[in-house]
Short mmCIF file of C-alpha atoms in Angstrom, two decimals:
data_model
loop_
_atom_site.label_atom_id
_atom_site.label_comp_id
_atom_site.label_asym_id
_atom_site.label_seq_id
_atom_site.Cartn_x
_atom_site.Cartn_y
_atom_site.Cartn_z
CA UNK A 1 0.00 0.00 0.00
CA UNK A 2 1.27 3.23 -1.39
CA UNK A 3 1.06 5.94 1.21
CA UNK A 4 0.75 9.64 0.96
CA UNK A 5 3.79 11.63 1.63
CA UNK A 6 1.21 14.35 2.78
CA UNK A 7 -0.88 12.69 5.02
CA UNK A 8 2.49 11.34 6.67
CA UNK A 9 3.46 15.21 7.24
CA UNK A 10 -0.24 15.81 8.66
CA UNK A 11 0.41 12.93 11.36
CA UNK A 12 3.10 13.78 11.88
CA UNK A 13 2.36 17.67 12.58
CA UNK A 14 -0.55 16.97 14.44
CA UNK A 15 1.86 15.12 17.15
CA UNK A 16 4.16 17.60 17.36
CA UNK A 17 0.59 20.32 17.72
CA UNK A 18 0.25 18.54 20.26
CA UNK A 19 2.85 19.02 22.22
CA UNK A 20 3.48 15.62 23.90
CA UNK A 21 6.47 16.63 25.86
CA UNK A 22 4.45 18.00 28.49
CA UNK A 23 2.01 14.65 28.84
CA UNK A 24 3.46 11.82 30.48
CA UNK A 25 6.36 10.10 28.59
CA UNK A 26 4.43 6.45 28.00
CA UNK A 27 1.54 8.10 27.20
CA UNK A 28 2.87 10.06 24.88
CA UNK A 29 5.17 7.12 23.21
CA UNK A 30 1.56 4.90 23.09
CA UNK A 31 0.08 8.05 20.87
CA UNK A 32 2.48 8.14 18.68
CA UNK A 33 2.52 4.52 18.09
CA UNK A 34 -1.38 4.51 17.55
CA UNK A 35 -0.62 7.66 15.03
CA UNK A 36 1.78 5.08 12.96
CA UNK A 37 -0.53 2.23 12.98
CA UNK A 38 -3.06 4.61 11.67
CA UNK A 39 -1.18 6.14 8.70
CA UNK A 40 -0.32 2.73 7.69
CA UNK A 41 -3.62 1.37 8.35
CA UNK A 42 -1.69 -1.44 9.76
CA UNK A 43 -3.02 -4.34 12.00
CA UNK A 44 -0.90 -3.21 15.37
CA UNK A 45 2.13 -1.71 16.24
CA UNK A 46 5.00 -1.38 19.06
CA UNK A 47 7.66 0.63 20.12
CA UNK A 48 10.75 -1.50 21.79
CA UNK A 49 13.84 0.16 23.67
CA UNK A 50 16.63 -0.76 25.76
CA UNK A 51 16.89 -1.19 29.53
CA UNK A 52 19.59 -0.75 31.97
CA UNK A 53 20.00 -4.52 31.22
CA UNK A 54 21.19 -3.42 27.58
CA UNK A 55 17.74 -6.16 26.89
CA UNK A 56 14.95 -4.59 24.66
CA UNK A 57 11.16 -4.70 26.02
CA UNK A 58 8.53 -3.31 24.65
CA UNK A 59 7.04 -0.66 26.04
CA UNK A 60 3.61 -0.09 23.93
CA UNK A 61 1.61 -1.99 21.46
CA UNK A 62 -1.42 -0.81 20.15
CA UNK A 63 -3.28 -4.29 21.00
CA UNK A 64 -2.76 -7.81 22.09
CA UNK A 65 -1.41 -9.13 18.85
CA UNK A 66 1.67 -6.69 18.56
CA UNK A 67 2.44 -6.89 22.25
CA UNK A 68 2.19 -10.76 21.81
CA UNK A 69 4.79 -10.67 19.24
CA UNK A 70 6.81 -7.75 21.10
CA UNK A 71 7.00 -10.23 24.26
CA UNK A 72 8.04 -13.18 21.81
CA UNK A 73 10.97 -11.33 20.86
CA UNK A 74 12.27 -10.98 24.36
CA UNK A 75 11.71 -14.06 24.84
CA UNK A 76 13.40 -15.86 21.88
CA UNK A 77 16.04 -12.98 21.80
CA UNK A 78 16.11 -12.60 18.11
CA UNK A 79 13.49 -10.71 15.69
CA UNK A 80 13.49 -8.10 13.68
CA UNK A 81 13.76 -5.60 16.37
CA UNK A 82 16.54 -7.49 17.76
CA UNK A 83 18.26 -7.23 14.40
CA UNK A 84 17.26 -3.36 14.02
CA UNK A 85 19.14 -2.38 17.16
CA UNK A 86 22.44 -4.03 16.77
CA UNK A 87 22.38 -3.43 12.86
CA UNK A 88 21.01 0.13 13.15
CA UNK A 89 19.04 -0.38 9.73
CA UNK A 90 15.52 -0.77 8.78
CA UNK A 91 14.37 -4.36 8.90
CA UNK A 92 11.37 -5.81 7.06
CA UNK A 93 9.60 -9.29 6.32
CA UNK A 94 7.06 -9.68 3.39
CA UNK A 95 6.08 -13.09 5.04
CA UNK A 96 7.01 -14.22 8.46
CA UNK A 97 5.89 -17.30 7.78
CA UNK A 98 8.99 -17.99 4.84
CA UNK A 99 11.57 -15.84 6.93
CA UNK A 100 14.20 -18.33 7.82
CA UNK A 101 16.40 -15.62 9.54
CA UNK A 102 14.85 -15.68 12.60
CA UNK A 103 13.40 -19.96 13.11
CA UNK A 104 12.85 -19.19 17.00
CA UNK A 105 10.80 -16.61 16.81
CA UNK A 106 8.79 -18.21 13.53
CA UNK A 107 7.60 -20.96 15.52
CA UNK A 108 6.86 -18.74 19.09
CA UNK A 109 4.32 -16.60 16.71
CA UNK A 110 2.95 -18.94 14.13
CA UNK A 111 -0.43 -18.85 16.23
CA UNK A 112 -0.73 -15.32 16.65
CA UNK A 113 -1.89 -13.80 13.25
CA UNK A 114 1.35 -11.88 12.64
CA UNK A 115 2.26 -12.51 8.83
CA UNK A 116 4.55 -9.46 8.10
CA UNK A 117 6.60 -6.41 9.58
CA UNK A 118 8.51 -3.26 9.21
CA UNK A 119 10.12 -2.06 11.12
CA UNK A 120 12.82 1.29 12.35
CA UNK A 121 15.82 2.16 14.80
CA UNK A 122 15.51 4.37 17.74
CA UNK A 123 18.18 6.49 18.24
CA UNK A 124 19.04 9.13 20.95
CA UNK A 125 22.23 11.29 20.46
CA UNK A 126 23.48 8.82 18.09
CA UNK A 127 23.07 5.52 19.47
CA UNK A 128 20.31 2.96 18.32
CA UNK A 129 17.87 2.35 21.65
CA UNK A 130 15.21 0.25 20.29
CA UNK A 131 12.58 -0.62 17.22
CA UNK A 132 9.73 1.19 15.72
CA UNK A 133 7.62 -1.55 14.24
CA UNK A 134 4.07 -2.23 12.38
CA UNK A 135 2.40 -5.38 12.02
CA UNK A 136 0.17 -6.85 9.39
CA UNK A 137 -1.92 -10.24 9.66
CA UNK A 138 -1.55 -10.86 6.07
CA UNK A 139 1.91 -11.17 4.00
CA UNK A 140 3.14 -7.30 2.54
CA UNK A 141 5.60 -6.62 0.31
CA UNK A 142 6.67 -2.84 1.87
CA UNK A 143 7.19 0.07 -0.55
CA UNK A 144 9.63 2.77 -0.04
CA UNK A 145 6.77 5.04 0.79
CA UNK A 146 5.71 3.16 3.82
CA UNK A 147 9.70 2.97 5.03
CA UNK A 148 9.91 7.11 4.73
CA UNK A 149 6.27 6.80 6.56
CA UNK A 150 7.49 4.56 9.58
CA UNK A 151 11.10 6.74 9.67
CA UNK A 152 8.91 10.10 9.94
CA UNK A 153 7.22 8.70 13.37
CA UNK A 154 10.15 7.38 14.61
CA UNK A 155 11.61 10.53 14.54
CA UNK A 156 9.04 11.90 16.67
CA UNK A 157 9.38 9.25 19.42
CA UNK A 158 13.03 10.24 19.00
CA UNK A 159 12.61 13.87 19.70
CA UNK A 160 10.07 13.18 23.26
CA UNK A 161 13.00 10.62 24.30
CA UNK A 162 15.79 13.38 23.68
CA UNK A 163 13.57 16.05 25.21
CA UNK A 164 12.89 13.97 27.94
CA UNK A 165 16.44 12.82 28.93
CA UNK A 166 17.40 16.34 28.53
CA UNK A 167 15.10 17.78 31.36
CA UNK A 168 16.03 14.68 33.45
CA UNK A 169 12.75 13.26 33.81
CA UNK A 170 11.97 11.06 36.61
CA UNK A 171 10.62 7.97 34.44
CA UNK A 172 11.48 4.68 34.34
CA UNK A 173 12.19 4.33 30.68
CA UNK A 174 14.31 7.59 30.73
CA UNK A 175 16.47 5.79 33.77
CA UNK A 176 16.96 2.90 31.41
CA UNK A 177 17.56 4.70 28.66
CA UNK A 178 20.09 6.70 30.27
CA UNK A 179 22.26 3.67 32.10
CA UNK A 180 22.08 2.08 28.67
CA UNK A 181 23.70 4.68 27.07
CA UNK A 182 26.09 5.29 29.47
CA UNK A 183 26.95 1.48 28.79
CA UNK A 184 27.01 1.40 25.32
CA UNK A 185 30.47 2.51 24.28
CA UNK A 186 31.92 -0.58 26.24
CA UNK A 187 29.28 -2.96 25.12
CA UNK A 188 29.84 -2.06 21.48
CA UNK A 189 33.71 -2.47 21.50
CA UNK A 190 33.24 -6.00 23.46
CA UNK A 191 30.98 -6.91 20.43
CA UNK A 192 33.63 -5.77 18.06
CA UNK A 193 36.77 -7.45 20.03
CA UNK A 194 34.06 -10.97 20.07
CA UNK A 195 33.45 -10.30 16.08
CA UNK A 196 37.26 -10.30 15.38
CA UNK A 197 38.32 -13.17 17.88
CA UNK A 198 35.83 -15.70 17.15
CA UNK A 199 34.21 -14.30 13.75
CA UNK A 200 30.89 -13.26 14.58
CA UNK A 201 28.43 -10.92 12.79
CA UNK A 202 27.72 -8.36 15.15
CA UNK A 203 24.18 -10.09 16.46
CA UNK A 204 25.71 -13.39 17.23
CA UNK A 205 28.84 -10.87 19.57
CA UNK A 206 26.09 -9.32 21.27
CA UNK A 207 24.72 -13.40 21.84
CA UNK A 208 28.00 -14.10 23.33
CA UNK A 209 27.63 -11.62 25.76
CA UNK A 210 24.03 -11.56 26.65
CA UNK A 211 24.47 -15.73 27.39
CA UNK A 212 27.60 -14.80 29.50
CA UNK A 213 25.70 -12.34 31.64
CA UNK A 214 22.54 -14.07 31.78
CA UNK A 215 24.18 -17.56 32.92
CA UNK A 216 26.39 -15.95 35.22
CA UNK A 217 23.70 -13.32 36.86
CA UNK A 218 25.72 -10.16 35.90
CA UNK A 219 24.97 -7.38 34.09
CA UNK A 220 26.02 -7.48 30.05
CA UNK A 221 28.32 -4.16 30.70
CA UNK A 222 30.70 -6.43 33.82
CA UNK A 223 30.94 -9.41 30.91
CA UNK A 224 31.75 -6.63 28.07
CA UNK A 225 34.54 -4.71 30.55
CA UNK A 226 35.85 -7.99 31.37
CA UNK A 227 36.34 -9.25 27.02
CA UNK A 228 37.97 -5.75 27.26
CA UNK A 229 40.64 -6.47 30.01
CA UNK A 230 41.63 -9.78 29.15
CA UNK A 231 42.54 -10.46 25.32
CA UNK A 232 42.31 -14.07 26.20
CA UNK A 233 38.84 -14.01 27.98
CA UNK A 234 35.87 -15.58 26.00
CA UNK A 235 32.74 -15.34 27.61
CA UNK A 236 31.67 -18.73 28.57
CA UNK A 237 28.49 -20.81 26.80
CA UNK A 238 25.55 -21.90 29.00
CA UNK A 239 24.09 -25.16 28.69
CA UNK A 240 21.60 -25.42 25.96
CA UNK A 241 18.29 -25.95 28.42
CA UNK A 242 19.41 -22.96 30.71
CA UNK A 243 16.87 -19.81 29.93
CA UNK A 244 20.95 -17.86 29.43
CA UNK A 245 21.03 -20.07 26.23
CA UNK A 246 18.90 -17.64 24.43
CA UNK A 247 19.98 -14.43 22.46
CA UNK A 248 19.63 -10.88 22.91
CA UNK A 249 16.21 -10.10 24.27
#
């Protein structure tokens, strides 16, 4: 589905009319993913960013469906959004069902009605924080139209998380979002010291690391210092059955 360039520019203006930096921050985040499932008269949508965990969850959906699929991706620890964050690109599937990149996640939704996505980085001062995504129940092969369309919202989530990290909000997801930040420089070089030592993409690094923390209860920034400080240290892989065995959430 084509969509107008125009009416994107109208939903979009309308937000910022609206001035959503002085509502509360979710509340504001949930309008402006209802405003993208509406301009892409889409069958749900969700917004997903990082904690102080460095793990995405998602923090609105516009119904059960997309939060159904937003909680499968934490679970699984690999998706689309998964794959948006650490790749910092837009990330689509014309047909879930067909998608072999992501076999965990496949099987966790096949019951759920979720046949195709799009979906967008986050980013705040430069870093990628989480996933702008919309959801249809039948298989869509996205235009270039609908990727400027889903970019133009993002942004505007992206301007009421920098606004709201600037005046030092006391909210939860601005806490997160600040720790993770403050955390990502370290994270990012373990993942590129893991990529060169063991030749991983940059998805199966992160892995490493998120395993490593997750079977040794500590936090992914202590297992990224540590590949730092020790040229010989590889972080260490869980049994298969433990819940560490899974990827990035």
């Amino acid at each position: 589905m084509r969509i107008d360039q125009e009416r994107v520019q109208a939903s979009v203006e309308r937000l910022r009319a609206a001035d959503l930096r002085s509502g509360e921050l979710e509340a504001s985040l949930r309008e402006v993913i209802a405003a993208t499932q509406e301009i892409f008269g889409a069958d749900g949508a969700g917004l997903m960013l990082l904690d102080d965990q460095d793990a995405l969850h998602y923090v609105g959906a516009t119904d059960g469906r997309s939060a159904a699929f937003e909680a499968a991706q934490e679970e699984c620890g690999e998706g689309p959004c998964v794959d948006s964050l650490v790749h910092d690109q837009v990330v689509s599937s014309n047909d879930l069902e067909a998608d072999e990149r992501w076999p965990k996640l496949r099987a966790a939704v096949s019951g759920i009605g979720v046949r195709s996505m799009l979906g967008v980085p986050i980013h705040l001062g430069g870093p990628t924080v989480g996933s702008l995504n919309v959801l249809r129940a039948e298989p869509t092969p996205w235009d270039d139209s609908e990727i400027a369309a889903i970019r133009a919202h993002g942004r505007v989530i992206e301007e009421l998380l920098g606004a709201a990290v600037l005046a030092r909000q006391q909210h939860t997801i601005v806490g997160q979002l600040t720790e993770a930040l403050e955390n990502r420089v370290t994270i990012e070089r373990a993942v590129g010291v893991l990529m060169a030592r063991k030749g991983l993409d940059p998805t199966g690094a992160f892995n490493e690391l998120r395993r490593s923390a997750r079977s040794t209860r500590r936090r992914v920034q202590e297992v990224a210092a540590e590949v730092l400080a020790d040229p010989s240290f590889a972080p260490p892989e869980p049994p298969p059955d433990e819940p560490g065995a899974r990827g990035p959430s």
